[in-house]
Amino acid sequence: MTTHTHQLSGCAPTPLAWYLKGLAVLKLVGEQADPSARAYWKDECLWLSTKLDRQALEAFFLHQYQPTPLIAPWNGGSGFYPKDNQDGIAPLTQSTAARLSSYRAAIAAGKAMVGNATERPEKQAKEDLLRKCRHEWRGTLGQWFEAAVVLVGDGGAQYPALLGTGGNDGRLDFTNNFMQRLTEILDPLDPEARGRPDAQGQLQGALWGTPVPGLPSKRAVGQFFPGAAGGANGTNGFSAESLSNAWDFILMLEGAVLFASSAVRRMESKEPVQASAPFAVRAGAAGYGTATASEEGARGEQWMPLWDQAATLKEVRHVIAEGRLQLPKSQIRRPTDVARAIARLGVSRGISAFQRFGYIERNGQANLATPLGRWPVVFRPEVQLLDDVERWVDDARMALRENAPATLRAALRNLDEAILACTRGASTPPTWQKLLIALGSLEHGFVGSPRLAADKGIKPLRLTNPDRIRLANDGSAEFRLALAFAGQHDGKGFSIREHFLPVDGSGRAFLASDSSLRLGPDIVCKGRNLEKDALALLQRRIVHSQRGPRKEGKALGESSHDEDDQAGALPLHGRPPGFASPGDVAAFLGRETDDAYILSLAKGLMALDWARVSTPGRALPQENVPAVYALFRLTHLPWKTLKVEHAADNAAKVEIRLDPAIFARLAGGDLQGAAQVALRRLRASGLRPKMTLATGDSAFARRLAASLAFPIGMGTALDLLKLVTHPEKNEPTELEKLEEAQCLSN
């Protein structure tokens, strides 16, 4: 048997009408002409392999195709009531053609159910009629019902968005228009219901994409083909009537029948039983350029599968009937869930991509199936990093469903955008940085609405997978500084996060009263300006250094005191791999880095579970830094002592105690005064500074003070010690005295 492969250029992944057309061609040919027919998507159209050549394929639709009986007697305008348009249903009823026999039988069954009613049924009467249809209809008529209506456990009805609200969209009844379009291309009064003279031209346009002049206008197309809907900026000038190819409308509804739905209860949630159409989820206003907050309340989305290997109708039915998208521990509810499942290959095998459609109100109050992008099925193992934020994001979304501040809703949309970006396209550090920034922004946004956060029981964000450090690391000074800043603690494991957010000592809950988060005196960082936050952080930690460390499990501001084993040191310890290099600090001092970006990254990185971070510290390049930075860094170390080497004694311990006056003067803009106190502190520690003074304006002084919020490692501290002090404790030579006098830093 010869097999012919046809490129159906009129059947494309978008718009939705053309996608459904492609499914309809495979469905009808596979059911009625060639069970061995196969189809696949390639080069933005459907390819059909069948024993029918081009002429035979056209002849099948024109002279042999038996329409699926689509009726909706529960709808007004369906043709079953006296005031309804009878242009389609009346000729089909009168037909004697064998190819329309099943349609005549379906119409007769519908009329028997309606009886003598003169108006569409309402409320209970409509539910009774729907239950009767569900009980009595079988075969193709039953498949149509399952695609249009879902009866749930309490007897109520729900409607998958693909077919509007039970086979209609507003006043447009799909079934009545389907019957009207059938009578336009087939002659129901002909004994064989053969195609009308212009039917072949429209069929060729629908299948092969050839131009069709003289298409009828003012034909409703519903939500399936936004570009042909007419109106302002229509397809035929700035304002135009809708244009409709009858075969397009017929085939798109034939294809929609494949998407039968079922009733599913979300067992782990409090949601009611709801209609669950294949690959359908709630709407999400993210992942496409025209997204707005109002579109989150739309009819939802549907992600239509595409496959690039030839598949039979049976195989395609199986894929659609399963409608399977999977995540390890949760159900698929939202676009972000779909994207994660796709990236993990948690989908039915054989699917190469998904075309995303949203049922969105556009062009007034009309609901249109809007294409929202293509999502290839590509295995991305790194997407598992999204698992540890899934529950937190769901809780945040629930908290913001009603009466939420606009800033928090915007932050949530930004987070959804970031999640989608991590699942699509190349996995690059900027993508994962965007996710960190979005997570931190939303968490800090909740603290800005303390009553809402407490009322909704929001918990702190916890990032348990440290591999995100590797994925987000772009090698930039901003990322390294953000990582160093975010990972600091006081030597007992209490992080600087507690100066930004009211988290308890465990980091698993916010400190809260009955009606609000409890913002204590240690919440000194606002999260809006890096330099100001760094100064406030350092000032507060200097205060803490004077009163001793906290016991484990105590929150800042609630501490009891242990033995004063950190007195004389600044309680700001870095963690590997989060140590700042001198070169990065020099860039910060020179204002060559982006402060806002560093702080945004740091707010997300603070949520890391640092106990799980086992990445070893890397060797940092010791670039040149201003000697004045080394001076102040050495007088604000987190360790009580430094182990240094001397010529006289191979190893000696030097203690450089913290003097709060140094930071107070430096943060106040007095660089020269701060330097004099710092130099005296080094001399008192038994060291010989190479420099004798420092000069600079007040802005540079405050910048120097802020730079002390970036931790350094012990090796870097020893290098800085060599930079600004003599290695031996003997008296300096005259030449050294001269060099000291000339060592000015700004």
CSV table of C-alpha atoms in Angstrom, one decimal, residues 191-498:
chain,number,residue,atom,x,y,z
A,191,PRO,CA,-29.6,12.4,-1.2
A,192,GLU,CA,-25.8,12.1,-0.7
A,193,ALA,CA,-25.3,15.5,1.0
A,194,ARG,CA,-22.5,16.3,-1.4
A,195,GLY,CA,-20.4,19.4,-1.1
A,196,ARG,CA,-21.6,22.6,-2.5
A,197,PRO,CA,-19.8,24.4,-5.3
A,198,ASP,CA,-17.6,26.6,-3.1
A,199,ALA,CA,-17.0,23.9,-0.5
A,200,GLN,CA,-13.8,22.6,-2.2
A,201,GLY,CA,-12.1,26.0,-2.3
A,202,GLN,CA,-12.8,26.5,1.4
A,203,LEU,CA,-11.6,23.0,2.2
A,204,GLN,CA,-8.4,23.6,0.3
A,205,GLY,CA,-7.9,26.8,2.3
A,206,ALA,CA,-8.5,24.9,5.6
A,207,LEU,CA,-6.2,22.0,4.8
A,208,TRP,CA,-3.4,23.4,2.6
A,209,GLY,CA,-3.5,27.1,3.6
A,210,THR,CA,-4.3,28.3,0.1
A,211,PRO,CA,-5.9,31.7,-0.3
A,212,VAL,CA,-9.7,31.7,-0.4
A,213,PRO,CA,-11.2,34.8,-2.0
A,214,GLY,CA,-14.7,35.9,-1.1
A,215,LEU,CA,-15.0,34.3,2.4
A,216,PRO,CA,-18.4,35.0,4.0
A,217,SER,CA,-18.3,37.9,6.5
A,218,LYS,CA,-20.2,38.5,9.7
A,219,ARG,CA,-19.8,34.9,10.8
A,220,ALA,CA,-19.0,34.4,14.5
A,221,VAL,CA,-15.8,32.5,15.2
A,222,GLY,CA,-15.9,32.5,19.0
A,223,GLN,CA,-12.7,32.4,21.1
A,224,PHE,CA,-10.8,30.0,18.9
A,225,PHE,CA,-9.4,32.4,16.2
A,226,PRO,CA,-8.7,35.9,17.7
A,227,GLY,CA,-7.2,37.2,14.5
A,228,ALA,CA,-10.4,36.6,12.5
A,229,ALA,CA,-12.8,38.0,15.1
A,230,GLY,CA,-13.2,41.3,13.3
A,231,GLY,CA,-13.7,44.7,15.0
A,232,ALA,CA,-11.0,47.3,15.6
A,233,ASN,CA,-7.6,46.3,14.1
A,234,GLY,CA,-9.2,43.3,12.4
A,235,THR,CA,-7.7,41.2,9.7
A,236,ASN,CA,-9.1,43.3,6.9
A,237,GLY,CA,-8.1,46.8,7.6
A,238,PHE,CA,-8.2,48.9,10.8
A,239,SER,CA,-11.8,48.0,11.4
A,240,ALA,CA,-13.3,45.0,9.7
A,241,GLU,CA,-16.1,42.4,9.8
A,242,SER,CA,-15.1,38.9,10.9
A,243,LEU,CA,-14.2,36.5,8.1
A,244,SER,CA,-15.0,32.8,8.5
A,245,ASN,CA,-14.1,29.7,6.5
A,246,ALA,CA,-16.9,27.2,7.2
A,247,TRP,CA,-14.5,24.3,7.2
A,248,ASP,CA,-12.3,26.0,9.8
A,249,PHE,CA,-15.2,26.2,12.2
A,250,ILE,CA,-16.4,22.7,11.5
A,251,LEU,CA,-13.0,21.1,12.0
A,252,MET,CA,-12.0,23.0,15.0
A,253,LEU,CA,-15.1,21.8,16.9
A,254,GLU,CA,-14.5,18.3,15.6
A,255,GLY,CA,-11.0,18.5,17.1
A,256,ALA,CA,-12.3,19.9,20.4
A,257,VAL,CA,-14.3,16.7,21.0
A,258,LEU,CA,-11.0,14.8,21.7
A,259,PHE,CA,-10.6,16.9,24.9
A,260,ALA,CA,-13.1,15.0,27.1
A,261,SER,CA,-12.9,16.1,30.7
A,262,SER,CA,-13.4,14.4,34.1
A,263,ALA,CA,-14.3,15.3,37.6
A,264,VAL,CA,-11.3,15.4,39.9
A,265,ARG,CA,-11.1,16.1,43.6
A,266,ARG,CA,-7.9,17.8,44.9
A,267,MET,CA,-7.6,15.5,47.9
A,268,GLU,CA,-4.9,17.4,49.7
A,269,SER,CA,-6.7,20.8,49.4
A,270,LYS,CA,-9.9,22.4,50.5
A,271,GLU,CA,-10.9,23.1,46.9
A,272,PRO,CA,-14.3,21.7,45.7
A,273,VAL,CA,-14.6,19.1,43.0
A,274,GLN,CA,-13.9,20.8,39.7
A,275,ALA,CA,-13.8,20.2,36.0
A,276,SER,CA,-10.4,19.0,34.9
A,277,ALA,CA,-9.8,19.2,31.2
A,278,PRO,CA,-6.6,17.7,29.7
A,279,PHE,CA,-3.6,19.8,30.3
A,280,ALA,CA,-5.7,22.6,31.8
A,281,VAL,CA,-4.7,24.8,34.7
A,282,ARG,CA,-5.6,28.0,36.4
A,283,ALA,CA,-4.5,31.2,34.6
A,284,GLY,CA,-1.3,32.8,35.5
A,285,ALA,CA,-0.3,36.4,34.5
A,286,ALA,CA,3.3,35.6,33.8
A,287,GLY,CA,5.5,34.3,31.1
A,288,TYR,CA,4.2,36.5,28.3
A,289,GLY,CA,4.7,40.1,27.4
A,290,THR,CA,1.1,41.3,27.7
A,291,ALA,CA,0.3,39.8,31.1
A,292,THR,CA,-1.7,41.9,33.5
A,293,ALA,CA,-3.0,41.2,37.0
A,294,SER,CA,-6.6,41.1,35.8
A,295,GLU,CA,-5.9,38.1,33.7
A,296,GLU,CA,-5.3,35.9,36.7
A,297,GLY,CA,-9.0,35.6,37.2
A,298,ALA,CA,-9.7,34.5,33.6
A,299,ARG,CA,-11.1,31.1,32.6
A,300,GLY,CA,-7.7,29.4,32.9
A,301,GLU,CA,-5.1,28.1,30.5
A,302,GLN,CA,-4.6,25.0,28.4
A,303,TRP,CA,-1.2,23.7,27.3
A,304,MET,CA,-1.8,21.8,24.0
A,305,PRO,CA,0.7,19.0,23.3
A,306,LEU,CA,2.8,18.8,20.1
A,307,TRP,CA,4.7,15.7,19.0
A,308,ASP,CA,7.3,15.3,16.3
A,309,GLN,CA,7.1,11.6,15.8
A,310,ALA,CA,4.3,10.1,13.7
A,311,ALA,CA,1.4,8.9,15.9
A,312,THR,CA,-1.9,7.2,15.2
A,313,LEU,CA,-5.3,8.5,16.4
A,314,LYS,CA,-5.3,5.8,19.1
A,315,GLU,CA,-2.0,7.0,20.5
A,316,VAL,CA,-3.0,10.7,20.4
A,317,ARG,CA,-6.3,9.9,22.1
A,318,HIS,CA,-4.3,8.1,24.9
A,319,VAL,CA,-2.0,11.1,25.4
A,320,ILE,CA,-4.9,13.6,25.6
A,321,ALA,CA,-7.1,11.3,27.7
A,322,GLU,CA,-4.4,11.0,30.3
A,323,GLY,CA,-3.7,14.7,30.2
A,324,ARG,CA,-0.8,13.8,32.4
A,325,LEU,CA,1.5,16.3,33.9
A,326,GLN,CA,3.4,15.2,37.1
A,327,LEU,CA,5.5,16.6,39.9
A,328,PRO,CA,7.0,14.4,42.6
A,329,LYS,CA,4.9,15.6,45.6
A,330,SER,CA,2.2,17.8,44.3
A,331,GLN,CA,-0.5,18.2,41.7
A,332,ILE,CA,-0.4,20.5,38.7
A,333,ARG,CA,-2.6,23.6,39.2
A,334,ARG,CA,-0.8,26.6,37.7
A,335,PRO,CA,1.4,27.5,34.8
A,336,THR,CA,4.5,27.4,36.9
A,337,ASP,CA,3.7,23.8,37.9
A,338,VAL,CA,3.3,22.9,34.2
A,339,ALA,CA,6.6,24.5,33.3
A,340,ARG,CA,8.3,22.6,36.1
A,341,ALA,CA,6.8,19.3,35.1
A,342,ILE,CA,7.8,19.8,31.5
A,343,ALA,CA,11.4,20.6,32.5
A,344,ARG,CA,11.5,17.4,34.6
A,345,LEU,CA,10.1,15.3,31.8
A,346,GLY,CA,7.1,14.6,34.0
A,347,VAL,CA,4.8,14.4,31.0
A,348,SER,CA,3.4,11.7,28.8
A,349,ARG,CA,6.1,10.3,26.5
A,350,GLY,CA,6.3,11.3,22.9
A,351,ILE,CA,5.4,15.0,23.5
A,352,SER,CA,8.1,17.3,22.1
A,353,ALA,CA,6.6,20.7,23.1
A,354,PHE,CA,3.5,22.4,24.5
A,355,GLN,CA,1.7,25.4,23.0
A,356,ARG,CA,0.3,27.5,25.8
A,357,PHE,CA,-3.1,29.1,25.4
A,358,GLY,CA,-4.9,31.4,27.9
A,359,TYR,CA,-8.6,32.0,27.8
A,360,ILE,CA,-8.4,35.7,28.4
A,361,GLU,CA,-10.8,38.6,28.2
A,362,ARG,CA,-9.6,40.8,25.4
A,363,ASN,CA,-11.3,43.2,23.0
A,364,GLY,CA,-13.9,44.2,25.5
A,365,GLN,CA,-15.4,41.3,27.4
A,366,ALA,CA,-14.8,38.7,24.7
A,367,ASN,CA,-12.9,35.6,25.8
A,368,LEU,CA,-10.2,34.8,23.4
A,369,ALA,CA,-7.9,31.7,23.3
A,370,THR,CA,-4.7,33.7,23.2
A,371,PRO,CA,-1.4,32.0,22.4
A,372,LEU,CA,1.1,32.6,25.2
A,373,GLY,CA,4.2,30.9,24.0
A,374,ARG,CA,5.8,27.6,23.1
A,375,TRP,CA,7.4,25.4,25.7
A,376,PRO,CA,9.8,22.6,24.5
A,377,VAL,CA,10.0,19.4,26.5
A,378,VAL,CA,13.7,19.4,27.5
A,379,PHE,CA,15.1,17.6,30.5
A,380,ARG,CA,16.5,20.2,32.9
A,381,PRO,CA,17.6,18.4,36.1
A,382,GLU,CA,18.4,21.7,37.8
A,383,VAL,CA,14.7,22.5,37.9
A,384,GLN,CA,14.5,20.3,41.0
A,385,LEU,CA,15.9,23.4,42.9
A,386,LEU,CA,12.4,24.8,42.6
A,387,ASP,CA,11.0,22.0,44.8
A,388,ASP,CA,12.1,23.6,48.1
A,389,VAL,CA,10.2,26.8,47.4
A,390,GLU,CA,7.0,25.2,46.1
A,391,ARG,CA,5.2,25.1,49.4
A,392,TRP,CA,6.2,28.6,50.4
A,393,VAL,CA,5.1,30.0,47.0
A,394,ASP,CA,1.8,28.3,47.3
A,395,ASP,CA,1.3,29.7,50.8
A,396,ALA,CA,2.2,33.1,49.5
A,397,ARG,CA,-0.2,32.8,46.6
A,398,MET,CA,-3.1,31.8,48.9
A,399,ALA,CA,-2.3,34.7,51.2
A,400,LEU,CA,-2.6,37.2,48.3
A,401,ARG,CA,-5.8,35.9,46.7
A,402,GLU,CA,-7.9,38.7,48.2
A,403,ASN,CA,-7.4,42.3,49.2
A,404,ALA,CA,-3.6,42.1,48.9
A,405,PRO,CA,-1.4,45.2,48.5
A,406,ALA,CA,-0.6,45.9,44.9
A,407,THR,CA,3.2,45.8,45.6
A,408,LEU,CA,2.9,42.2,46.9
A,409,ARG,CA,0.8,41.1,44.0
A,410,ALA,CA,3.4,42.6,41.6
A,411,ALA,CA,6.2,40.8,43.6
A,412,LEU,CA,4.3,37.5,43.2
A,413,ARG,CA,3.9,38.0,39.4
A,414,ASN,CA,7.7,38.7,39.2
A,415,LEU,CA,8.3,35.5,41.1
A,416,ASP,CA,6.1,33.5,38.7
A,417,GLU,CA,8.0,35.1,35.8
A,418,ALA,CA,11.3,34.0,37.4
A,419,ILE,CA,10.1,30.5,38.0
A,420,LEU,CA,9.0,30.2,34.4
A,421,ALA,CA,12.3,31.6,33.1
A,422,CYS,CA,14.2,28.9,35.1
A,423,THR,CA,12.2,26.1,33.3
A,424,ARG,CA,12.5,27.5,29.8
A,425,GLY,CA,15.5,28.1,27.6
A,426,ALA,CA,19.1,28.0,28.6
A,427,SER,CA,19.8,27.7,32.3
A,428,THR,CA,22.1,30.7,32.9
A,429,PRO,CA,23.3,32.4,36.0
A,430,PRO,CA,21.2,35.6,35.4
A,431,THR,CA,18.1,33.4,35.2
A,432,TRP,CA,18.7,31.9,38.7
A,433,GLN,CA,19.8,35.3,40.0
A,434,LYS,CA,16.4,36.6,38.9
A,435,LEU,CA,14.7,33.9,40.9
A,436,LEU,CA,16.8,34.7,44.1
A,437,ILE,CA,15.9,38.4,43.7
A,438,ALA,CA,12.2,37.6,43.2
A,439,LEU,CA,12.1,35.3,46.2
A,440,GLY,CA,13.8,37.8,48.5
A,441,SER,CA,11.7,40.6,47.3
A,442,LEU,CA,8.4,38.8,48.0
A,443,GLU,CA,9.6,37.7,51.5
A,444,HIS,CA,10.7,41.1,52.5
A,445,GLY,CA,7.5,42.5,51.0
A,446,PHE,CA,5.5,40.5,53.5
A,447,VAL,CA,7.4,42.0,56.3
A,448,GLY,CA,6.4,45.4,54.9
A,449,SER,CA,2.8,44.2,55.5
A,450,PRO,CA,3.2,42.7,59.0
A,451,ARG,CA,-0.5,42.4,59.8
A,452,LEU,CA,-1.2,40.5,56.6
A,453,ALA,CA,1.9,38.2,57.1
A,454,ALA,CA,0.8,37.4,60.7
A,455,ASP,CA,-2.8,36.9,59.8
A,456,LYS,CA,-2.0,34.5,56.9
A,457,GLY,CA,0.6,32.6,58.9
A,458,ILE,CA,3.4,33.3,56.4
A,459,LYS,CA,6.7,31.6,57.4
A,460,PRO,CA,10.2,32.6,56.5
A,461,LEU,CA,11.6,31.4,53.2
A,462,ARG,CA,14.0,28.5,53.4
A,463,LEU,CA,16.3,27.5,50.5
A,464,THR,CA,17.5,24.0,51.4
A,465,ASN,CA,19.4,23.2,48.2
A,466,PRO,CA,22.8,24.9,48.2
A,467,ASP,CA,23.4,24.0,44.5
A,468,ARG,CA,21.7,27.3,43.6
A,469,ILE,CA,24.9,29.1,44.5
A,470,ARG,CA,26.7,27.3,41.7
A,471,LEU,CA,23.8,28.0,39.2
A,472,ALA,CA,23.5,31.6,40.1
A,473,ASN,CA,27.2,32.4,40.2
A,474,ASP,CA,28.0,34.5,37.1
A,475,GLY,CA,31.5,35.4,38.3
A,476,SER,CA,30.6,39.0,38.9
A,477,ALA,CA,31.8,41.1,41.8
A,478,GLU,CA,28.1,41.8,42.6
A,479,PHE,CA,27.3,38.1,43.1
A,480,ARG,CA,30.4,37.4,45.2
A,481,LEU,CA,29.8,40.5,47.4
A,482,ALA,CA,26.1,39.5,47.8
A,483,LEU,CA,27.1,36.0,48.8
A,484,ALA,CA,29.6,37.2,51.3
A,485,PHE,CA,27.2,39.7,52.8
A,486,ALA,CA,24.3,37.3,53.1
A,487,GLY,CA,26.1,34.4,54.7
A,488,GLN,CA,27.4,36.3,57.8
A,489,HIS,CA,26.6,35.2,61.3
A,490,ASP,CA,27.7,36.2,64.8
A,491,GLY,CA,29.9,33.2,65.6
A,492,LYS,CA,27.0,31.2,67.1
A,493,GLY,CA,25.1,30.7,63.9
A,494,PHE,CA,22.7,33.6,64.1
A,495,SER,CA,22.6,35.3,60.8
A,496,ILE,CA,22.4,38.9,59.7
A,497,ARG,CA,19.0,38.0,58.3
A,498,GLU,CA,17.7,38.8,61.8
